[in-house]
Backbone as a chain_set.jsonl record, in Angstrom:
{"seq": "MNYSGGNIVWFILGGFISFLSWGFLGVLWSITIIGIPIGRQCFKFAKMSAAPFGKEIRFSDSGSSLLINIIWLFLGGFAIVIEEVAMGIVFCLTIVGIPFGMQHFKHAKLALLPVGSEIYRTR", "coords": {"N": [[9.506, 45.155, 16.437], [12.137, 44.191, 18.372], [15.445, 44.635, 19.149], [17.751, 44.708, 20.734], [18.221, 42.683, 22.628], [19.441, 41.025, 20.839], [21.546, 42.313, 20.251], [23.28, 43.06, 22.502], [23.894, 40.267, 23.387], [25.233, 40.098, 21.264], [27.097, 41.643, 21.509], [28.396, 40.849, 23.594], [29.257, 38.277, 22.558], [31.675, 39.215, 20.603], [31.296, 41.091, 19.252], [32.633, 43.509, 20.378], [35.398, 43.267, 19.268], [35.189, 43.811, 16.751], [34.12, 46.628, 17.188], [36.279, 47.494, 18.578], [38.015, 47.244, 16.737], [37.325, 48.776, 14.605], [36.907, 51.537, 16.074], [40.211, 51.81, 16.281], [41.212, 51.83, 13.734], [39.704, 54.467, 12.963], [40.659, 56.13, 14.645], [43.484, 55.755, 13.787], [43.562, 56.628, 11.353], [42.344, 59.745, 11.844], [44.698, 61.475, 12.78], [45.957, 62.821, 11.034], [45.304, 65.639, 8.975], [44.105, 65.247, 6.679], [43.387, 62.672, 6.899], [40.874, 62.462, 8.106], [37.676, 62.529, 7.408], [37.588, 59.817, 6.325], [38.069, 58.514, 9.025], [36.361, 59.548, 10.669], [34.049, 58.158, 9.013], [34.64, 55.362, 10.039], [34.265, 55.737, 12.475], [31.673, 55.971, 12.563], [31.117, 53.85, 11.849], [31.926, 51.981, 13.717], [30.19, 52.561, 15.297], [28.001, 51.177, 14.725], [29.176, 48.923, 14.885], [28.693, 47.587, 17.202], [26.01, 47.664, 18.255], [24.23, 45.993, 15.763], [22.453, 44.99, 15.1], [18.799, 45.443, 13.537], [19.846, 47.476, 11.956], [20.72, 48.885, 8.586], [22.959, 48.834, 5.397], [23.541, 51.475, 3.057], [24.876, 51.028, -0.164], [26.859, 53.462, -1.787], [26.731, 54.124, -5.153], [28.414, 55.729, -6.707], [31.027, 56.879, -8.767], [32.803, 58.631, -7.542], [33.895, 58.418, -4.931], [35.308, 55.914, -5.452], [37.957, 55.9, -5.502], [38.497, 56.707, -2.719], [38.031, 54.793, -1.671], [39.979, 52.848, -2.446], [42.278, 53.428, -1.912], [41.642, 53.616, 1.193], [41.54, 50.593, 1.259], [43.889, 49.274, 1.358], [44.911, 50.676, 3.377], [44.059, 49.624, 5.436], [41.872, 48.651, 5.571], [41.57, 45.868, 4.278], [42.62, 44.312, 6.022], [40.502, 44.753, 8.462], [38.537, 43.113, 6.793], [39.681, 40.729, 6.442], [39.52, 39.916, 9.331], [36.9, 40.481, 10.07], [35.073, 38.323, 7.995], [36.42, 36.165, 8.789], [35.409, 36.006, 11.378], [32.774, 35.728, 10.464], [32.927, 33.368, 9.41], [33.51, 31.567, 11.464], [31.352, 32.197, 13.396], [28.947, 31.173, 11.858], [29.448, 27.889, 11.966], [28.003, 27.296, 13.487], [24.515, 26.423, 14.229], [22.684, 28.185, 15.812], [24.737, 30.264, 15.51], [24.258, 31.605, 13.214], [22.806, 33.774, 12.579], [24.506, 35.649, 13.62], [27.022, 35.442, 12.552], [26.302, 36.377, 9.397], [25.951, 39.166, 10.241], [29.0, 39.617, 10.736], [29.677, 38.943, 7.633], [28.248, 41.402, 6.131], [29.206, 43.9, 7.343], [32.117, 42.934, 6.991], [31.745, 43.293, 3.757], [30.866, 46.112, 4.574], [33.44, 46.986, 5.069], [34.72, 46.767, 2.699], [33.69, 48.889, 0.972], [33.6, 51.516, 2.312], [33.709, 54.426, 2.15], [31.517, 56.572, 0.91], [29.207, 54.968, 1.959], [25.932, 54.41, 4.186], [24.155, 54.405, 6.868], [21.336, 53.33, 8.067], [18.31, 52.82, 10.345], [16.324, 49.797, 10.519], [13.732, 49.805, 11.583]], "CA": [[10.574, 44.354, 16.866], [13.524, 44.683, 19.573], [16.803, 44.263, 18.606], [18.433, 45.089, 22.269], [18.443, 41.408, 22.952], [20.354, 40.282, 19.751], [23.162, 43.609, 20.292], [23.667, 42.652, 23.937], [24.707, 38.992, 22.673], [26.077, 40.272, 20.059], [28.409, 42.386, 21.664], [29.387, 40.225, 24.08], [29.882, 37.199, 21.49], [32.844, 38.988, 19.468], [31.092, 42.705, 18.511], [33.162, 44.529, 20.801], [35.97, 43.129, 18.981], [34.748, 45.203, 15.447], [33.83, 47.601, 17.612], [37.189, 48.192, 19.017], [39.013, 47.412, 15.305], [36.362, 49.787, 13.342], [37.746, 52.429, 16.295], [41.282, 52.204, 16.229], [41.166, 52.873, 12.567], [39.315, 55.806, 13.035], [42.088, 57.027, 15.719], [44.55, 56.499, 13.175], [43.15, 57.422, 10.282], [42.177, 60.638, 12.083], [46.045, 61.614, 13.595], [46.222, 63.774, 9.941], [43.981, 66.257, 8.828], [43.441, 65.161, 5.041], [42.321, 61.27, 7.166], [39.857, 63.152, 9.266], [36.691, 62.445, 7.009], [37.83, 58.645, 7.028], [38.218, 58.213, 10.544], [35.138, 60.078, 11.1], [33.553, 56.96, 9.063], [35.237, 54.541, 10.776], [33.633, 55.812, 14.157], [30.08, 55.398, 12.739], [30.704, 52.109, 11.756], [32.656, 51.547, 14.712], [29.165, 52.614, 16.451], [27.119, 50.222, 14.104], [29.176, 47.385, 14.901], [28.292, 48.02, 18.322], [24.915, 46.68, 17.777], [23.916, 45.939, 14.32], [20.599, 44.168, 14.678], [17.764, 46.507, 13.252], [20.61, 48.349, 11.067], [21.307, 48.056, 7.095], [23.794, 49.591, 5.003], [22.89, 51.61, 1.93], [26.204, 51.532, -0.36], [26.785, 54.45, -2.904], [27.031, 53.969, -6.816], [28.669, 56.911, -7.494], [32.325, 56.654, -8.959], [33.598, 59.708, -7.162], [34.243, 57.81, -3.992], [35.762, 54.67, -5.756], [39.278, 55.793, -5.693], [39.274, 56.673, -1.778], [37.941, 53.315, -0.955], [41.143, 51.786, -2.915], [43.159, 53.886, -0.591], [41.16, 52.288, 2.336], [41.572, 48.904, 1.506], [45.421, 49.266, 1.458], [45.663, 51.399, 4.661], [43.319, 49.288, 6.789], [40.152, 47.576, 5.126], [41.801, 44.528, 3.629], [42.414, 43.882, 7.916], [39.087, 44.201, 8.481], [37.753, 42.442, 5.441], [39.825, 39.037, 6.602], [39.022, 39.684, 10.585], [35.086, 40.192, 9.656], [34.908, 37.138, 6.916], [37.117, 34.766, 9.671], [34.591, 35.58, 12.279], [31.31, 35.077, 10.012], [33.151, 31.895, 9.441], [32.932, 30.99, 12.776], [29.771, 31.903, 13.648], [28.234, 30.14, 10.971], [29.563, 26.62, 12.141], [26.591, 26.812, 14.613], [22.557, 27.407, 13.716], [22.517, 29.312, 16.439], [25.948, 31.442, 15.411], [24.115, 32.081, 11.505], [22.572, 35.546, 12.526], [25.65, 36.573, 14.315], [27.963, 35.434, 11.076], [25.882, 37.302, 8.644], [26.212, 40.624, 10.726], [30.143, 39.56, 10.44], [29.547, 39.373, 6.386], [27.648, 42.631, 6.729], [30.847, 43.764, 7.929], [33.042, 42.734, 5.398], [30.92, 44.226, 3.074], [30.998, 47.773, 4.365], [34.784, 47.272, 5.198], [35.611, 46.816, 1.26], [33.442, 50.173, 0.481], [33.008, 52.447, 3.467], [33.259, 55.889, 2.112], [29.926, 56.949, 0.726], [28.159, 54.261, 2.72], [25.312, 55.501, 5.106], [23.523, 53.2, 7.862], [19.829, 53.661, 8.8], [17.877, 51.641, 10.929], [15.429, 49.16, 9.562], [12.235, 49.646, 12.473]], "C": [[11.487, 44.821, 17.707], [14.5, 44.058, 19.289], [18.052, 43.769, 19.645], [18.773, 43.609, 22.624], [19.629, 40.548, 22.539], [21.846, 41.084, 20.047], [23.954, 42.923, 21.501], [24.502, 40.922, 24.155], [26.059, 39.042, 21.914], [27.851, 41.288, 20.168], [29.361, 41.465, 22.511], [30.364, 38.783, 23.592], [30.932, 38.155, 20.848], [32.994, 40.449, 19.11], [31.784, 43.615, 19.291], [34.584, 44.332, 19.922], [36.147, 44.087, 17.587], [34.43, 46.333, 15.942], [35.889, 48.675, 17.607], [38.185, 48.494, 17.602], [38.585, 48.685, 14.271], [37.106, 51.669, 14.754], [38.893, 52.783, 16.238], [41.674, 52.572, 14.724], [40.819, 54.087, 12.679], [40.089, 56.398, 13.976], [43.189, 57.175, 14.503], [44.794, 57.117, 11.904], [42.586, 59.499, 10.63], [43.461, 61.623, 12.801], [45.982, 62.726, 12.343], [44.873, 64.097, 9.368], [43.059, 65.414, 7.206], [42.913, 63.028, 5.628], [41.304, 61.816, 7.641], [38.324, 62.158, 8.742], [36.703, 60.294, 7.038], [37.811, 57.925, 8.167], [36.977, 58.529, 10.894], [33.717, 58.839, 10.683], [33.808, 55.859, 10.105], [34.302, 54.498, 12.456], [32.069, 55.567, 13.761], [30.109, 54.042, 12.421], [31.458, 51.365, 12.92], [31.129, 51.704, 15.951], [28.054, 51.361, 15.991], [27.598, 49.197, 14.517], [29.298, 47.507, 16.077], [27.052, 47.004, 18.759], [24.438, 47.009, 16.58], [22.898, 45.237, 14.262], [19.389, 45.53, 14.734], [18.473, 48.116, 12.62], [20.782, 48.327, 9.698], [22.478, 49.237, 6.619], [23.53, 50.281, 3.445], [24.489, 51.859, 1.216], [25.958, 52.964, -1.576], [27.376, 54.122, -4.316], [27.679, 54.796, -7.535], [30.469, 56.553, -7.769], [33.126, 57.641, -8.061], [34.117, 58.806, -5.697], [35.513, 55.699, -4.254], [37.786, 54.746, -5.466], [39.758, 56.308, -3.733], [38.951, 55.425, -1.282], [39.26, 52.436, -1.266], [41.78, 52.445, -1.804], [43.095, 52.91, 0.027], [41.347, 51.177, 2.009], [43.245, 49.141, 1.424], [45.827, 49.493, 2.296], [44.56, 50.875, 5.51], [42.106, 48.48, 6.285], [40.374, 46.349, 4.93], [41.849, 43.929, 6.081], [41.225, 43.592, 8.47], [38.085, 43.352, 7.989], [38.345, 40.581, 6.118], [39.33, 38.942, 8.094], [37.555, 39.38, 10.724], [34.581, 38.463, 8.97], [35.431, 36.212, 8.027], [36.14, 34.96, 11.034], [33.232, 35.355, 11.889], [31.901, 33.901, 9.715], [32.678, 30.876, 10.604], [31.953, 30.63, 13.199], [28.986, 31.141, 12.642], [28.478, 28.623, 11.087], [28.813, 26.311, 12.782], [25.263, 27.231, 13.685], [22.722, 28.226, 14.529], [23.539, 30.527, 16.344], [25.207, 32.2, 14.109], [23.946, 33.531, 11.604], [23.603, 36.627, 12.611], [27.073, 36.655, 12.98], [27.505, 36.104, 10.346], [25.705, 38.406, 9.103], [27.712, 40.862, 9.901], [30.193, 39.92, 8.92], [29.174, 40.545, 5.792], [28.494, 43.5, 6.435], [31.654, 44.015, 7.224], [33.061, 43.492, 4.321], [31.676, 46.191, 3.157], [32.803, 47.929, 4.495], [35.916, 47.351, 3.76], [34.814, 48.556, 0.795], [32.767, 50.903, 1.601], [32.734, 53.658, 3.098], [32.143, 56.01, 0.723], [28.8, 56.132, 1.642], [27.149, 54.688, 3.95], [24.333, 53.973, 5.959], [22.559, 53.97, 8.271], [19.184, 52.525, 9.591], [16.804, 50.735, 10.344], [13.653, 48.932, 10.525], [11.66, 51.113, 11.981]], "O": [[11.614, 46.045, 17.741], [14.441, 42.835, 19.162], [18.916, 42.902, 19.51], [19.948, 43.501, 22.978], [20.402, 39.816, 23.157], [22.961, 40.563, 20.057], [25.048, 42.365, 21.409], [25.426, 40.61, 24.906], [27.167, 38.507, 21.883], [28.891, 41.492, 19.541], [30.567, 41.285, 22.348], [31.469, 38.367, 23.939], [31.299, 37.341, 20.0], [34.028, 41.04, 18.8], [31.58, 44.769, 18.912], [35.098, 45.443, 19.791], [37.05, 44.906, 17.418], [34.419, 47.256, 15.126], [36.401, 49.67, 17.095], [38.862, 49.498, 17.378], [39.266, 49.314, 13.462], [37.628, 52.663, 14.25], [39.067, 53.997, 16.137], [42.402, 53.543, 14.516], [41.7, 54.924, 12.478], [39.982, 57.621, 13.889], [43.71, 58.247, 14.195], [45.719, 57.803, 11.47], [42.517, 60.327, 9.722], [43.037, 62.604, 13.412], [45.947, 63.841, 12.864], [43.841, 63.438, 9.246], [41.886, 65.183, 6.915], [42.275, 62.28, 4.887], [40.436, 61.034, 7.252], [37.892, 61.258, 9.462], [35.904, 59.634, 7.702], [37.528, 56.727, 8.194], [36.396, 57.652, 11.534], [32.769, 58.571, 11.421], [32.972, 55.634, 10.981], [33.91, 53.596, 13.196], [31.307, 55.025, 14.561], [29.234, 53.222, 12.697], [31.513, 50.135, 12.925], [31.029, 51.167, 17.054], [27.395, 50.729, 16.817], [26.8, 48.272, 14.671], [30.513, 47.584, 16.258], [27.105, 45.941, 19.376], [24.216, 48.182, 16.279], [22.474, 44.872, 13.166], [19.184, 46.32, 15.655], [18.041, 49.266, 12.687], [21.201, 47.184, 9.514], [22.801, 50.234, 7.266], [23.293, 49.436, 2.583], [25.278, 52.637, 1.751], [24.86, 53.257, -2.049], [28.576, 53.869, -4.423], [27.668, 54.783, -8.766], [31.079, 55.961, -6.878], [34.294, 57.293, -7.887], [35.333, 58.688, -5.853], [36.065, 54.866, -3.535], [38.581, 53.82, -5.301], [40.932, 56.311, -3.363], [39.672, 54.972, -0.393], [39.601, 51.5, -0.543], [41.756, 51.878, -0.712], [43.707, 51.844, -0.03], [41.258, 50.515, 3.043], [43.1, 48.18, 2.18], [46.911, 49.004, 2.614], [44.086, 51.659, 6.332], [41.568, 47.628, 6.992], [39.522, 45.551, 5.318], [41.132, 43.375, 6.913], [40.876, 42.49, 8.894], [37.065, 42.955, 8.553], [37.643, 39.574, 6.204], [38.681, 37.919, 8.312], [37.052, 38.403, 11.277], [33.835, 37.669, 9.542], [34.647, 35.276, 8.187], [36.123, 33.988, 11.789], [32.452, 34.864, 12.706], [31.004, 33.061, 9.797], [31.914, 29.914, 10.672], [31.505, 29.506, 13.425], [28.26, 30.298, 13.169], [27.768, 27.942, 10.346], [28.624, 25.104, 12.934], [25.112, 28.057, 12.785], [22.981, 29.325, 14.039], [23.329, 31.591, 16.925], [25.526, 33.375, 13.927], [24.612, 34.373, 11.002], [23.718, 37.755, 12.132], [27.793, 37.6, 12.659], [28.305, 37.035, 10.252], [25.099, 39.058, 8.253], [27.914, 41.654, 8.98], [30.658, 41.029, 8.657], [29.827, 40.811, 4.783], [28.587, 43.917, 5.281], [31.978, 45.124, 6.8], [33.987, 44.193, 3.913], [32.359, 46.965, 2.486], [33.369, 48.922, 4.037], [37.09, 47.699, 3.633], [35.582, 49.361, 0.268], [31.549, 50.889, 1.78], [31.698, 54.182, 3.509], [32.269, 55.38, -0.327], [27.714, 56.616, 1.96], [27.701, 55.41, 4.781], [24.046, 52.864, 5.507], [22.724, 55.088, 8.759], [19.568, 51.365, 9.438], [16.358, 51.29, 9.34], [12.731, 48.178, 10.213], [10.555, 51.503, 12.36]]}, "num_chains": 1, "name": "protein.A"}
């Protein structure tokens, strides 16, 4: 299955906003040495948010990343969650936009639990 057409339309119709948001947070987190691991995660998710079709996310169920995820939420995560949910709702208002809205909701879940999550291709 070829997802390139959906990814191009995605990026033009708002995926670049998610890409820029994740990238900006990655830069902010990478300013400090302690934040570099979270910044690297943000850069991986920025790359994924540029072309999300054909990719899935595995969420970690280990408790070790819980504290870092909580810190993340207060230092940038809630902003991404609100952005992704708002964009998901807007896209889901039309039948054609539902696949794009679902991708935004997937990104909102990722913004809640980014540490310990992995991206993999579905093809």
